[in-house]
PDB file of C-alpha atoms in Angstrom:
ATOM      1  CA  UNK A 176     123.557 124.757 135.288  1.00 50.00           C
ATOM      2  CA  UNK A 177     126.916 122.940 136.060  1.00 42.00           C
ATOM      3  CA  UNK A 178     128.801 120.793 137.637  1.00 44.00           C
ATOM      4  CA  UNK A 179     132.553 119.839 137.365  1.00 40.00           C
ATOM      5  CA  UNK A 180     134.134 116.624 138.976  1.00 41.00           C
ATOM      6  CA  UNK A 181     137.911 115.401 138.686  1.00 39.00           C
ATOM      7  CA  UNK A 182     138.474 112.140 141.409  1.00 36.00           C
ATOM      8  CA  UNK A 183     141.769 111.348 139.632  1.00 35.00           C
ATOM      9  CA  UNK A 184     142.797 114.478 139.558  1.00 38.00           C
ATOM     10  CA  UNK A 185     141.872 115.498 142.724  1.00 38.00           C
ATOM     11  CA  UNK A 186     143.290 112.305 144.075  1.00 37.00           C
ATOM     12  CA  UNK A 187     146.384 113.103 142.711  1.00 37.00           C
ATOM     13  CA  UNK A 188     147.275 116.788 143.039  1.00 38.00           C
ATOM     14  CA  UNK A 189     144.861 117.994 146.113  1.00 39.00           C
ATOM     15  CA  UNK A 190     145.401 115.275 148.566  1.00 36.00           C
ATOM     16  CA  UNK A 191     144.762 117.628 151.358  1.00 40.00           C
ATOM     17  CA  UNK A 192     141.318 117.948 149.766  1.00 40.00           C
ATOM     18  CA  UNK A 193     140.009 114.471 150.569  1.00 38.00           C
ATOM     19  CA  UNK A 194     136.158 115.310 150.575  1.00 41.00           C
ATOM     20  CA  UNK A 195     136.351 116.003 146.930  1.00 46.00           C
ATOM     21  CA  UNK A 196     135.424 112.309 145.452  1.00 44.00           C
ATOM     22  CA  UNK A 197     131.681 113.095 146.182  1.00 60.00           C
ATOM     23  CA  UNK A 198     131.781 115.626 143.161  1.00 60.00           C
ATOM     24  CA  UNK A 199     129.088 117.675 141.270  1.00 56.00           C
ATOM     25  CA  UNK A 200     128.732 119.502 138.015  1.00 71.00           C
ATOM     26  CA  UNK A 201     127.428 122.298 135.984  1.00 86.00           C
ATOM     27  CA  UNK A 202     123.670 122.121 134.327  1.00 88.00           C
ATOM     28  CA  UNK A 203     122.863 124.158 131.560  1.00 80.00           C
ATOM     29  CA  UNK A 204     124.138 128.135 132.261  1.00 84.00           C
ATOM     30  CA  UNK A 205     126.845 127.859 135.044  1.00 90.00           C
ATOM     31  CA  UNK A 206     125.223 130.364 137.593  1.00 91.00           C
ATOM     32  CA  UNK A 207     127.945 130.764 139.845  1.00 95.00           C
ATOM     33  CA  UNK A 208     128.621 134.330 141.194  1.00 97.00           C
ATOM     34  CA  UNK A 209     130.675 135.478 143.941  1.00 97.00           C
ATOM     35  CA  UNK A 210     129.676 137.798 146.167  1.00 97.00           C
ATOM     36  CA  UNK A 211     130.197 141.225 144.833  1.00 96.00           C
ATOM     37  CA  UNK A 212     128.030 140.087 142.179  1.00 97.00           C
ATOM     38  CA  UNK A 213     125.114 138.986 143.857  1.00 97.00           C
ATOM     39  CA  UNK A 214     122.538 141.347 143.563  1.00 96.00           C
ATOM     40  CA  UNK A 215     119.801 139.616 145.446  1.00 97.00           C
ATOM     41  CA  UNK A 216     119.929 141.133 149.412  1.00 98.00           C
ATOM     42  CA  UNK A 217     118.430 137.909 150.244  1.00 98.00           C
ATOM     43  CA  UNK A 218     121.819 135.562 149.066  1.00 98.00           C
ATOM     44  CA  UNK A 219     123.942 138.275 150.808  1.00 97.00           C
ATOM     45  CA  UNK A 220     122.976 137.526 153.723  1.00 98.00           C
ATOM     46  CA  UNK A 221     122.419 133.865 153.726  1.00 99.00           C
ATOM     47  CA  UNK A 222     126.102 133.732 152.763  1.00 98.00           C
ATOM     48  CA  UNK A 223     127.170 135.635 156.138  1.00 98.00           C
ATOM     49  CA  UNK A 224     126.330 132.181 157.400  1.00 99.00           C
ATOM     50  CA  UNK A 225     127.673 130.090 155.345  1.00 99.00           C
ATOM     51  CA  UNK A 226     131.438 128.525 156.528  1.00 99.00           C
ATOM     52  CA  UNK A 227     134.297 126.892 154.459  1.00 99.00           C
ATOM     53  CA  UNK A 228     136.235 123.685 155.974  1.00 99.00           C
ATOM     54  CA  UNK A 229     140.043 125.059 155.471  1.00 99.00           C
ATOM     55  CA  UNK A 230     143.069 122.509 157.105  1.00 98.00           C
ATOM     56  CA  UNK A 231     145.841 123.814 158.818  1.00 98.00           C
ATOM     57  CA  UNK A 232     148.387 123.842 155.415  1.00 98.00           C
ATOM     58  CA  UNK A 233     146.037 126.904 153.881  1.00 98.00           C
ATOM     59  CA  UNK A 234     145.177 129.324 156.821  1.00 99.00           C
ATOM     60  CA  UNK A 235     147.420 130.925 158.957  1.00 98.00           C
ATOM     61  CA  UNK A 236     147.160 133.226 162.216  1.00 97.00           C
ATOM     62  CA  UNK A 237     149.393 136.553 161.916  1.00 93.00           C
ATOM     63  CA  UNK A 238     148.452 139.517 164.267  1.00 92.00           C
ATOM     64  CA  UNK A 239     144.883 138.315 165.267  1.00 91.00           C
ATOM     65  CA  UNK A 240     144.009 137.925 161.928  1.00 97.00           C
ATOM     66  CA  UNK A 241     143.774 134.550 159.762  1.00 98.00           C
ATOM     67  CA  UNK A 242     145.446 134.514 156.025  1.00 98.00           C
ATOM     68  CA  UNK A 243     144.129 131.996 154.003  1.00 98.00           C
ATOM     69  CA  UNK A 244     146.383 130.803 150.989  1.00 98.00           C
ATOM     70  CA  UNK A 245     145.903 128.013 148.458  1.00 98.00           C
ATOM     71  CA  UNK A 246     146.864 127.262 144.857  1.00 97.00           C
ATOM     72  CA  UNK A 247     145.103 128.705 141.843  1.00 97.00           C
ATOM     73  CA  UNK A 248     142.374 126.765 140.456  1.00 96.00           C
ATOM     74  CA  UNK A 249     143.926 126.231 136.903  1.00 97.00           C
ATOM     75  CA  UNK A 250     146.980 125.104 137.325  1.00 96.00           C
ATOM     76  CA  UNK A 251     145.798 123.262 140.490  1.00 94.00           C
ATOM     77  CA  UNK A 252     143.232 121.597 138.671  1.00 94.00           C
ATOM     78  CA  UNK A 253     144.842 121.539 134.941  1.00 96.00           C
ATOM     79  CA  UNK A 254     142.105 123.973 133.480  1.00 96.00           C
ATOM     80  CA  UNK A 255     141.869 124.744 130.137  1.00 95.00           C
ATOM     81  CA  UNK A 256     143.013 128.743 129.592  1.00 96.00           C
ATOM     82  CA  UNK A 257     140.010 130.840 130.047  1.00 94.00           C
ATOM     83  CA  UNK A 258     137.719 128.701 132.679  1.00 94.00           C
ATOM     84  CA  UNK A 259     135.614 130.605 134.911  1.00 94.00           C
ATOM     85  CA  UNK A 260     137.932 131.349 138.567  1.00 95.00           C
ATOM     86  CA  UNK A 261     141.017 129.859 137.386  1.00 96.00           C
ATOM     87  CA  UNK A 262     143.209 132.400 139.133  1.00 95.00           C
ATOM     88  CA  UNK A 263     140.826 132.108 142.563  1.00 96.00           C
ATOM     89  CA  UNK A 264     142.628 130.452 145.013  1.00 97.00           C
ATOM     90  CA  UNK A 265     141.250 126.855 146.511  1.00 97.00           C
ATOM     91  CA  UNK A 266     141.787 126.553 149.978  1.00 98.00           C
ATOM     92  CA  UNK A 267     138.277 125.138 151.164  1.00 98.00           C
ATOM     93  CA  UNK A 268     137.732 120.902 151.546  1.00 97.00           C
ATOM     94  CA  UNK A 269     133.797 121.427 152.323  1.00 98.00           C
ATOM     95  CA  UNK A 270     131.657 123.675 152.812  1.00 98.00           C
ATOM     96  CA  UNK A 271     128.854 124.318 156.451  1.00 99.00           C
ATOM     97  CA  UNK A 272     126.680 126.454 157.806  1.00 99.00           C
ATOM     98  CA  UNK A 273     124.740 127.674 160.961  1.00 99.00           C
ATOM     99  CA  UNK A 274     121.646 126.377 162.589  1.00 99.00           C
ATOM    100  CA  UNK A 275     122.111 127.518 165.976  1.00 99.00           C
ATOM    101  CA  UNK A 276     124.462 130.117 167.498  1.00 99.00           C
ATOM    102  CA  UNK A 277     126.514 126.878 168.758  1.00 98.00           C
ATOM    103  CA  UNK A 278     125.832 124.354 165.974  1.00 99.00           C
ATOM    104  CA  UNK A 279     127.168 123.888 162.249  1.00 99.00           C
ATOM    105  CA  UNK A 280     125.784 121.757 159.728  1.00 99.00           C
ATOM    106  CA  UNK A 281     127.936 119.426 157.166  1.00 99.00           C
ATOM    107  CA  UNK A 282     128.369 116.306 154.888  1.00 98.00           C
ATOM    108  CA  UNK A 283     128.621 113.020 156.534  1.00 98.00           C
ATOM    109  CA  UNK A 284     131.702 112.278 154.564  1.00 97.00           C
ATOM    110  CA  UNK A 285     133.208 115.986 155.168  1.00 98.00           C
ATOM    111  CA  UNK A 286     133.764 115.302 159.248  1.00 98.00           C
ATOM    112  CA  UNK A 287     133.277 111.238 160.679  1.00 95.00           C
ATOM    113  CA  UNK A 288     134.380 111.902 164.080  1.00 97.00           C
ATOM    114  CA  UNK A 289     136.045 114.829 166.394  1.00 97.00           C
ATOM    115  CA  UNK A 290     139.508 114.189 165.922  1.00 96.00           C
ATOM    116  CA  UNK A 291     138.338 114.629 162.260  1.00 94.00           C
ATOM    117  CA  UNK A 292     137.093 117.762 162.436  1.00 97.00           C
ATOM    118  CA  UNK A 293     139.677 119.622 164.458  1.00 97.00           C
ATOM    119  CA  UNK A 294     142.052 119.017 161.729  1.00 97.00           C
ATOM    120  CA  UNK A 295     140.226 121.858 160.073  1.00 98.00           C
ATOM    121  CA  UNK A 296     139.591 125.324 160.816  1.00 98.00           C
ATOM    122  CA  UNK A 297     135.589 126.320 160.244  1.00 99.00           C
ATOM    123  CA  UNK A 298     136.047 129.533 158.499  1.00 99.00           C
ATOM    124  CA  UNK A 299     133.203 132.687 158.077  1.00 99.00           C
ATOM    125  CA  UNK A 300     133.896 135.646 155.286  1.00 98.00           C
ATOM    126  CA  UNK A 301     135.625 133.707 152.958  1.00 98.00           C
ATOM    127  CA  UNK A 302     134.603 135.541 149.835  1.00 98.00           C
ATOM    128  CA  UNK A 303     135.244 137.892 147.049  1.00 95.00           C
ATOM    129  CA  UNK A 304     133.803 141.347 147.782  1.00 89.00           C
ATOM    130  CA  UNK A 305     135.144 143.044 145.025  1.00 89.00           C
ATOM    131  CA  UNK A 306     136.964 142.127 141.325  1.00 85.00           C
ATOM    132  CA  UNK A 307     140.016 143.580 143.165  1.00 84.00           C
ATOM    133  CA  UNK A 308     140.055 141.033 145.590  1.00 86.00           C
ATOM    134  CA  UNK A 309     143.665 139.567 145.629  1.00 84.00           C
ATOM    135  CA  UNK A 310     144.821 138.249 149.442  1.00 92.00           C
ATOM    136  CA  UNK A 311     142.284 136.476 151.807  1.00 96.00           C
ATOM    137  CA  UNK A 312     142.507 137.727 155.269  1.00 97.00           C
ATOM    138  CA  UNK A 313     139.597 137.144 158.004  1.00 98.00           C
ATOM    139  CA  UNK A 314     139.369 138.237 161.432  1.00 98.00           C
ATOM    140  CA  UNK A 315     140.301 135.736 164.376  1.00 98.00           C
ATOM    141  CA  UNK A 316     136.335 136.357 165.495  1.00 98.00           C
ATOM    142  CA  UNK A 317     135.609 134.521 161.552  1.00 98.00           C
ATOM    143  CA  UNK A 318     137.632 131.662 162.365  1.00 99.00           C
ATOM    144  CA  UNK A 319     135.879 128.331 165.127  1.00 99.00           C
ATOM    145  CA  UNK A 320     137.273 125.044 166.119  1.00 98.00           C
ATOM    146  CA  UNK A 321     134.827 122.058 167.283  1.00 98.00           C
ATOM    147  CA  UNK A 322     134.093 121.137 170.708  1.00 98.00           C
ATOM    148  CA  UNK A 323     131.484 118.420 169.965  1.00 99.00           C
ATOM    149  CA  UNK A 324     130.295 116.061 166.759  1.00 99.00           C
ATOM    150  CA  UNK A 325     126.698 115.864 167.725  1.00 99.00           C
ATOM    151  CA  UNK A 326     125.633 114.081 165.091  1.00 98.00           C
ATOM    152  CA  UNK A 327     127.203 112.011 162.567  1.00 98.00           C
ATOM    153  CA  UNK A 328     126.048 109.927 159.496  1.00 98.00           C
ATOM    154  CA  UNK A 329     127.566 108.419 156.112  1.00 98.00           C
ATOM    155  CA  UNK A 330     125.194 105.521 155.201  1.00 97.00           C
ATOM    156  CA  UNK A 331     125.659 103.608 152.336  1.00 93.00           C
ATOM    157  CA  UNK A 332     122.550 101.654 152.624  1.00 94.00           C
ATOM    158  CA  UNK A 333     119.687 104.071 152.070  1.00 96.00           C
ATOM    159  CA  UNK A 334     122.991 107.331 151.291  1.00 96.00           C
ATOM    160  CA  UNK A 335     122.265 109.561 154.051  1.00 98.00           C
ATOM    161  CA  UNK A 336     125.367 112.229 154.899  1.00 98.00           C
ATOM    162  CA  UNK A 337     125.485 114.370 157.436  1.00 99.00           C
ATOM    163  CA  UNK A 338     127.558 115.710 160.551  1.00 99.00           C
ATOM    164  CA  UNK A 339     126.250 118.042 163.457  1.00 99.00           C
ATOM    165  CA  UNK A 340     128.368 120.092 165.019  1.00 99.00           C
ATOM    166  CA  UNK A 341     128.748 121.863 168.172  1.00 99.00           C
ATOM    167  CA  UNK A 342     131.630 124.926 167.715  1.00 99.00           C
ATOM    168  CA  UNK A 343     134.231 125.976 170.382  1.00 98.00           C
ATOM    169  CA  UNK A 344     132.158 129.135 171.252  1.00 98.00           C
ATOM    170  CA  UNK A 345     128.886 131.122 170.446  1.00 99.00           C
ATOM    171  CA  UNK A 346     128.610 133.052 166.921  1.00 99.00           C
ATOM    172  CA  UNK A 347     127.165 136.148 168.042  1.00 98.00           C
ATOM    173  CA  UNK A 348     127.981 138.510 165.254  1.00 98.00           C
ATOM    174  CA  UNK A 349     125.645 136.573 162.406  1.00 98.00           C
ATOM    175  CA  UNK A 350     122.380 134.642 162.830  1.00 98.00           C
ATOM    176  CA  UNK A 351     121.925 131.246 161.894  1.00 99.00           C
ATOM    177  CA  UNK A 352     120.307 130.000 159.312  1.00 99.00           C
ATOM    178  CA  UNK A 353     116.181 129.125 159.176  1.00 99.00           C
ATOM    179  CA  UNK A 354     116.093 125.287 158.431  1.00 99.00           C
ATOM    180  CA  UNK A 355     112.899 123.212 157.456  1.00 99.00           C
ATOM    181  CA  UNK A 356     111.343 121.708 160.715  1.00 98.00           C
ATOM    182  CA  UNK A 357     108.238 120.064 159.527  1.00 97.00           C
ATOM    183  CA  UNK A 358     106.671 119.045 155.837  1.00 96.00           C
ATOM    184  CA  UNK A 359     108.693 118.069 152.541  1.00 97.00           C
ATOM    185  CA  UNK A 360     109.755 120.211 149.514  1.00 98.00           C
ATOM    186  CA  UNK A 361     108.186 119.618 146.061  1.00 98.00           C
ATOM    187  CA  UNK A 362     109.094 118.471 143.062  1.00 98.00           C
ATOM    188  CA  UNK A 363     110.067 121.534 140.811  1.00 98.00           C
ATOM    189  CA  UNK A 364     110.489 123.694 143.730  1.00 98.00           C
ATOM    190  CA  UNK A 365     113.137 126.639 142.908  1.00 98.00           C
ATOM    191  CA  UNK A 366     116.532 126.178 144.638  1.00 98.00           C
ATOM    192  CA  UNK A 367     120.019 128.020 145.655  1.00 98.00           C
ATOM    193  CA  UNK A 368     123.170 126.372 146.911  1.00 98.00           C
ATOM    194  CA  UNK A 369     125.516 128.690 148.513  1.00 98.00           C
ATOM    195  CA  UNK A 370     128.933 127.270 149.343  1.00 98.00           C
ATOM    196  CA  UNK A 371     132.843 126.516 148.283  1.00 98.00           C
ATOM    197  CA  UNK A 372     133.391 124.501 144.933  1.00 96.00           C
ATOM    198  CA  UNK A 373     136.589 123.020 144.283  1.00 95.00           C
ATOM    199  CA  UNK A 374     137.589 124.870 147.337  1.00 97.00           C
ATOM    200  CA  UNK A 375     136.870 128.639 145.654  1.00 98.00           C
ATOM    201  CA  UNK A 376     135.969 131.397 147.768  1.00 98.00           C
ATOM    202  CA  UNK A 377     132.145 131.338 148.505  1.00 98.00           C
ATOM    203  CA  UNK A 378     129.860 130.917 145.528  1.00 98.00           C
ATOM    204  CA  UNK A 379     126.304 131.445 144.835  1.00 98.00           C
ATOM    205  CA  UNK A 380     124.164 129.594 142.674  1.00 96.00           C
ATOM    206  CA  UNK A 381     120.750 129.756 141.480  1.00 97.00           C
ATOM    207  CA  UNK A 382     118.309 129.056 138.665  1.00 95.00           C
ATOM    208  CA  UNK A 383     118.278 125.406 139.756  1.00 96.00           C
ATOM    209  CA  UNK A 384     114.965 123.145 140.941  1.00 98.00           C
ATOM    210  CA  UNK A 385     114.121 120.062 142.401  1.00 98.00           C
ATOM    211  CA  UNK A 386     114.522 117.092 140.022  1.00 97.00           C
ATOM    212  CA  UNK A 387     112.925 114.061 142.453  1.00 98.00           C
ATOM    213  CA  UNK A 388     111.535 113.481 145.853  1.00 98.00           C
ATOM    214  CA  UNK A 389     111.232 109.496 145.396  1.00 97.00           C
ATOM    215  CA  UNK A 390     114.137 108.966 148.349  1.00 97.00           C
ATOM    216  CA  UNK A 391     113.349 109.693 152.137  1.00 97.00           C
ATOM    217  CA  UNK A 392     116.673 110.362 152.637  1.00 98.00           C
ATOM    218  CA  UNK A 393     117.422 113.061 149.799  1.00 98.00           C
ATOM    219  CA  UNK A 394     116.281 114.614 147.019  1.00 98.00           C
ATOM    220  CA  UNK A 395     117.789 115.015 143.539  1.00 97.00           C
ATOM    221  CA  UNK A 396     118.199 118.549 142.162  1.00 97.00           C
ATOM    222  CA  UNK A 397     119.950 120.829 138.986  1.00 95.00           C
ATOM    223  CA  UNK A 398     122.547 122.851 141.211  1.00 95.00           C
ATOM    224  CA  UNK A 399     125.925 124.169 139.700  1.00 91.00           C
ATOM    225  CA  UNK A 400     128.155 121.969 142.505  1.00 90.00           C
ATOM    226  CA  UNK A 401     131.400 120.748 142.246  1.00 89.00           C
ATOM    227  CA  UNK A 402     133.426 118.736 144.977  1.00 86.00           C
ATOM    228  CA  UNK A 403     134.130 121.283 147.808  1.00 90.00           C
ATOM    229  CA  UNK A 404     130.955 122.175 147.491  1.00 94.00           C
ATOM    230  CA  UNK A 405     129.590 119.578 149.692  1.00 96.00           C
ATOM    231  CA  UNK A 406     128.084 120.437 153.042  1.00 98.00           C
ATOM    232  CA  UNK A 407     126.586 123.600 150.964  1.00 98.00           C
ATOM    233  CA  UNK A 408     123.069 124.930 152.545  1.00 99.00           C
ATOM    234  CA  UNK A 409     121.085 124.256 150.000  1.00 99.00           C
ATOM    235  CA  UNK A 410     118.262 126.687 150.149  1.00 99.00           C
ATOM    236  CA  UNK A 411     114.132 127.530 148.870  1.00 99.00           C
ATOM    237  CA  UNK A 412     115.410 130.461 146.489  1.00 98.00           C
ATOM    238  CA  UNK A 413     112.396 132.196 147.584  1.00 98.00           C
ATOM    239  CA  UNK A 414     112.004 131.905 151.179  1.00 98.00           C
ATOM    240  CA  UNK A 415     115.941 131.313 151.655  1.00 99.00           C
ATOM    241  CA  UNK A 416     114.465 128.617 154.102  1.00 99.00           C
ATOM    242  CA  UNK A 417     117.169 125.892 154.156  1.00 99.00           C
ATOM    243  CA  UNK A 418     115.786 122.788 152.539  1.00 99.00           C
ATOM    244  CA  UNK A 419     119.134 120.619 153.068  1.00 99.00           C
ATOM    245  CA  UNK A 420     123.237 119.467 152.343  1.00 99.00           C
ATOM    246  CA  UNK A 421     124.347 119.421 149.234  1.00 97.00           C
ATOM    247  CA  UNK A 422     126.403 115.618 149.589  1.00 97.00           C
ATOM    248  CA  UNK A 423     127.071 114.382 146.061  1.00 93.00           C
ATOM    249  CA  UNK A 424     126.514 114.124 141.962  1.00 86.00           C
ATOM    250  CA  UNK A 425     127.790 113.900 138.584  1.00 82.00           C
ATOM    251  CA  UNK A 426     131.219 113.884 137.775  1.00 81.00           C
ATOM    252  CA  UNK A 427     133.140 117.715 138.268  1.00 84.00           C
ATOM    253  CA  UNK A 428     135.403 118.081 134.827  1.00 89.00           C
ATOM    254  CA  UNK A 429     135.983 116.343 131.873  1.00 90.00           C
ATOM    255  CA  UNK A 430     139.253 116.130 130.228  1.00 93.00           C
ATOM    256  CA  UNK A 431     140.041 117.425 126.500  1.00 94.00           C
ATOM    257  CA  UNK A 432     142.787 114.905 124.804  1.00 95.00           C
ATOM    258  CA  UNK A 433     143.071 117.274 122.000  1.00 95.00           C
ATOM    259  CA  UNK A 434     144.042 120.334 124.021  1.00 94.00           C
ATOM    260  CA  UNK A 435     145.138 118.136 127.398  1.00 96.00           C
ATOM    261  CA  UNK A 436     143.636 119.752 130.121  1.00 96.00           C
ATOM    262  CA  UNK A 437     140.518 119.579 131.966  1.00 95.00           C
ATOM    263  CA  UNK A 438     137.180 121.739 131.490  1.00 92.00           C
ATOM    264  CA  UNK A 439     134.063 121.638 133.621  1.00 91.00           C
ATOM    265  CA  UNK A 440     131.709 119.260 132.938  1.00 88.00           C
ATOM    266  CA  UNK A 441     128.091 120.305 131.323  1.00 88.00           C
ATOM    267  CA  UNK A 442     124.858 119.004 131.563  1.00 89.00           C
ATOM    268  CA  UNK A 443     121.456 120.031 129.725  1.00 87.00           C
ATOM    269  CA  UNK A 444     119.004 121.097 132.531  1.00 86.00           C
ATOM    270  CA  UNK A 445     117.322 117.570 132.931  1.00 85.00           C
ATOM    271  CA  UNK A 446     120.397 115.487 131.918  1.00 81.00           C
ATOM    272  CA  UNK A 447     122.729 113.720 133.598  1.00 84.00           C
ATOM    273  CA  UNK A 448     122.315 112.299 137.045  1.00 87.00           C
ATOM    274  CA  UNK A 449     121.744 115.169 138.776  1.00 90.00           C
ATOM    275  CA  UNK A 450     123.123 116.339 142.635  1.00 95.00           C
ATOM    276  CA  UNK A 451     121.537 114.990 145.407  1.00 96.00           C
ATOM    277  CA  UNK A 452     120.524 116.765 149.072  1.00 98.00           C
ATOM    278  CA  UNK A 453     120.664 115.080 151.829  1.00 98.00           C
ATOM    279  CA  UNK A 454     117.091 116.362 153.736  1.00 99.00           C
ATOM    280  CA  UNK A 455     117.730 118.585 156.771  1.00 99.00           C
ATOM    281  CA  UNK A 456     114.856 117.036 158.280  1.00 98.00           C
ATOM    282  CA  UNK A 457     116.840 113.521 159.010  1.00 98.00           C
ATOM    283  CA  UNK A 458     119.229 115.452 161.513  1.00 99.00           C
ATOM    284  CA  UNK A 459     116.895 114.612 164.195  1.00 98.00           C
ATOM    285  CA  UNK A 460     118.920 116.105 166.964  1.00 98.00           C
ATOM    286  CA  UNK A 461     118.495 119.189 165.337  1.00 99.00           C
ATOM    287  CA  UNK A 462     115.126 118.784 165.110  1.00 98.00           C
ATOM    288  CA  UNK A 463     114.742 118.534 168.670  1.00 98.00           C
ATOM    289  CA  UNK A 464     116.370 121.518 169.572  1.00 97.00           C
ATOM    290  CA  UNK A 465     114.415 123.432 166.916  1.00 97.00           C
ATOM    291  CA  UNK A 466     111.140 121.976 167.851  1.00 89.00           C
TER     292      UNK A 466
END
């Protein structure tokens, strides 16, 4: 799978896109698909659910509906000629989902405080449904504020991440997501992350595993994440139960001297050091409601 990571660059040419240092890569076969090419019914529908973080420079309200706008990837990002998505726009900072029809879910480091989080519009149906797929409009009933951060870590100590949120009004066209109320996953245990890398429309990714279960806090797994991507559900392939947030990991892109621009970074399946979940078992106000 894989994982690409650029702070520098990112730093430097997508300052909007501050949430990008905790970055990711790409292990092995880079199993990113968007959504017209997801053939599993399951990952369809889990990504009905699944939000992008967009600030106020890349979506726009025009008639009731939002237009979403953004640079594309390779020339954004300095890609070499030929990298997967280059001309997809990036638009997204993080990525969320839905655990209640009132709450979201996020990284820690995406959203620290309210003021934070309504600089950004939390964004459903941001997606590719076809190859054709060219302008990026969702309807105003896609597109929440915040009311409330319920919930909010970013802990250096033992590296928990995570934010809670409570949105302006009810989703009621969508569930939300099933999250893990009780136990622990296990090592080796299949895994799909469904989110926004580098700010892309949604993406899907499977084939990945767990990797370790030695922290409390989080567990280390193979996903194909980049920064953008975190606040991704991260989710039991099988069961589509959500296990927990995709928060950080190996470096996004590495850059070529000899042809001067940037290509994503690859890992062997076991290499590298591997992207890290924050449980969704520590948001204990969650819990509570759940339980």
């Amino acid at each position: 799978m894989k994982q690409v990571r650029m702070f520098l660059l990112l730093s430097c040419t997508l300052l909007s896109m501050i949430t990008y240092s905790n970055d990711k890569v790409v292990y092995g076969k880079d199993n990113r698909l968007d959504l017209f090419e997801v053939t599993n019914p399951l990952y369809a529908e889990l990504t009905r659910s699944t939000l992008a973080m967009i600030g106020p420079n890349n979506i726009k309200l025009e008639n009731n509906q939002y237009k979403i706008s953004g640079a594309l990837l390779g020339p954004q990002m300095k890609l070499c000629p030929g990298e997967k998505f280059e001309k997809q726009i990036t638009a997204a900072n993080c990525s969320a989902f839905l655990v209640t029809p009132n709450h979201i879910v996020t990284a820690g480091h995406c959203v620290k405080n309210l003021s934070d989080c309504n600089r950004y519009k939390w964004v459903f149906d941001f997606n590719i449904e076809d190859q054709n797929t060219t302008t990026h409009i969702v309807p105003a009933s896609s597109v929440y504020g915040c009311k409330a951060v319920v919930a909010q870590v970013l802990d250096n100590s033992n590296m928990d991440d995570y934010a809670f949120i409570e949105l302006d009004r009810t989703v009621t066209d969508r569930l939300p997501l099933t999250v893990r109320t009780e136990g622990a996953i296990a090592v080796k245990d299949p895994l799909v992350v469904i989110g926004h890398p580098t700010g892309l429309p949604v993406k899907i990714a499977d084939g990945a595993k767990v990797r370790s279960i030695k922290n409390p806090k989080y567990f280390v797994s193979n996903l194909d994440t980049f920064g953008g991507n975190s606040g991704s559900a991260v989710f039991n392939a099988e069961t589509g139960v959500v296990e927990g947030i995709l928060v950080r990991g190996e470096t996004d892109y590495q850059y070529l001297s000899a042809r001067k621009c940037y290509t994503p970074n690859y890992c062997s399946e076991n290499g590298c050091r591997g992207e890290d979940v924050t449980r969704i078992t520590n948001i204990k106000k969650l819990m509570e409601m759940l339980n």
